[in-house]
XYZ file of N, CA and C in Angstrom:
174
model
N 27.202 1.779 -20.910
C 26.441 2.602 -19.969
C 25.125 2.270 -20.226
N 24.274 1.966 -19.206
C 22.816 1.739 -19.288
C 22.062 3.069 -19.165
N 21.222 3.360 -20.174
C 20.457 4.577 -20.075
C 19.209 4.365 -19.214
N 18.917 5.330 -18.328
C 17.628 5.302 -17.597
C 16.457 5.666 -18.444
N 15.405 4.840 -18.577
C 14.229 5.184 -19.349
C 13.099 5.455 -18.195
N 12.375 6.496 -18.309
C 11.371 6.744 -17.309
C 10.346 5.700 -17.152
N 9.811 5.418 -15.958
C 9.001 4.438 -15.674
C 7.723 4.504 -16.608
N 7.151 5.634 -16.853
C 5.953 5.688 -17.648
C 6.126 5.363 -19.094
N 7.416 5.496 -19.442
C 7.815 5.204 -20.887
C 8.062 3.723 -21.190
N 8.204 3.007 -20.043
C 8.628 1.470 -20.279
C 7.346 0.716 -20.602
N 7.520 -0.539 -21.090
C 6.372 -1.428 -21.419
C 5.764 -1.769 -20.146
N 4.616 -2.263 -20.298
C 3.802 -2.748 -19.073
C 4.530 -3.935 -18.374
N 5.083 -4.739 -19.135
C 5.917 -5.855 -18.540
C 7.108 -5.345 -17.754
N 7.732 -4.290 -18.270
C 9.091 -3.805 -17.513
C 8.547 -3.093 -16.285
N 7.350 -2.285 -16.425
C 6.801 -1.670 -15.165
C 6.461 -2.654 -14.197
N 5.716 -3.674 -14.529
C 5.365 -4.772 -13.496
C 6.667 -5.339 -12.949
N 7.651 -5.618 -13.728
C 8.995 -6.159 -13.112
C 9.524 -5.186 -12.162
N 9.577 -3.966 -12.465
C 10.253 -2.886 -11.665
C 9.432 -2.864 -10.287
N 8.057 -2.866 -10.381
C 7.267 -2.774 -9.153
C 7.432 -3.983 -8.312
N 7.450 -5.195 -8.903
C 7.626 -6.449 -8.016
C 9.038 -6.486 -7.332
N 10.026 -5.783 -7.943
C 11.346 -5.653 -7.293
C 11.242 -4.754 -6.140
N 10.376 -3.724 -6.190
C 10.317 -2.828 -5.121
C 9.409 -3.245 -3.855
N 8.717 -4.338 -4.146
C 7.960 -4.835 -2.911
C 8.787 -5.471 -1.968
N 8.468 -5.228 -0.690
C 9.272 -5.785 0.401
C 8.552 -7.046 0.960
N 9.260 -7.905 1.567
C 8.644 -9.079 2.226
C 8.270 -8.741 3.560
N 7.099 -9.214 3.977
C 6.585 -9.131 5.300
C 6.995 -10.264 6.237
N 7.692 -11.239 5.703
C 8.143 -12.332 6.463
C 7.091 -13.039 7.316
N 5.957 -13.268 6.613
C 4.900 -14.145 7.254
C 4.020 -13.285 8.271
N 4.162 -12.048 8.284
C 3.172 -11.086 9.083
C 1.880 -11.005 8.396
N 0.847 -11.099 9.105
C -0.400 -10.901 8.508
C -0.707 -9.442 8.580
N -0.971 -8.768 7.427
C -1.116 -7.390 7.371
C -2.461 -6.870 7.589
N -3.452 -7.658 7.927
C -4.787 -7.330 8.152
C -4.938 -6.368 9.473
N -5.771 -5.434 9.530
C -6.030 -4.573 10.646
C -6.435 -5.463 11.857
N -5.824 -5.168 12.942
C -6.141 -5.912 14.190
C -6.823 -4.933 15.037
N -7.926 -5.257 15.796
C -8.630 -4.476 16.734
C -8.689 -5.118 18.074
N -8.704 -4.367 19.124
C -8.877 -4.757 20.486
C -10.330 -4.782 20.808
N -10.799 -5.868 21.258
C -12.265 -6.038 21.531
C -12.524 -5.172 22.984
N -13.662 -4.565 22.961
C -13.962 -3.714 24.239
C -14.336 -4.731 25.293
N -13.871 -4.342 26.502
C -14.091 -5.121 27.701
C -15.607 -5.114 28.087
N -16.237 -4.032 27.756
C -17.679 -3.862 27.984
C -18.710 -4.637 27.088
N -18.156 -4.991 25.910
C -19.090 -5.601 24.887
C -19.278 -7.045 25.414
N -20.520 -7.683 25.079
C -20.692 -9.017 25.436
C -20.064 -10.020 24.562
N -19.276 -10.884 25.198
C -18.600 -11.814 24.476
C -18.987 -13.237 24.951
N -19.649 -14.013 24.089
C -20.095 -15.304 24.459
C -18.987 -16.253 24.870
N -17.811 -16.207 24.166
C -16.729 -17.082 24.551
C -16.194 -16.685 25.990
N -16.178 -15.388 26.227
C -15.664 -15.085 27.593
C -16.542 -15.581 28.672
N -17.900 -15.563 28.399
C -18.806 -16.029 29.411
C -18.697 -17.508 29.591
N -18.365 -18.335 28.499
C -18.236 -19.665 28.547
C -16.926 -20.050 29.282
N -15.866 -19.254 29.121
C -14.618 -19.521 29.804
C -14.836 -19.343 31.207
N -15.493 -18.252 31.595
C -15.758 -17.897 33.042
C -16.521 -19.040 33.705
N -17.526 -19.579 32.992
C -18.415 -20.700 33.540
C -17.529 -21.917 33.680
N -16.594 -22.220 32.736
C -15.763 -23.376 32.886
C -14.806 -23.212 34.120
N -14.244 -22.001 34.161
C -13.331 -21.768 35.445
C -14.052 -22.030 36.708
N -15.329 -21.636 36.793
C -15.988 -21.687 38.014
C -16.259 -23.233 38.280
N -16.518 -23.922 37.217
C -16.909 -25.319 37.329
C -15.709 -26.193 37.703
N -14.502 -25.806 37.238
C -13.311 -26.538 37.473
C -12.810 -26.346 38.921
N -13.237 -25.329 39.620
C -12.777 -25.084 40.989
C -13.500 -26.011 42.005
N -14.671 -26.607 41.591
C -15.358 -27.426 42.414
C -14.919 -28.925 42.256
């Protein structure tokens, strides 16, 4: 029978091993915070795209 040793009583190496087993995989998901840009804010790229769309119509 394996005796349970409290986490804080384990060696640093054993604690690290325990914590790495607890980590879940995000399966390639980027975990950075994403924001939605405001439609009222000036966006140089949006202006360029609009200008190109107008030029392509002619």
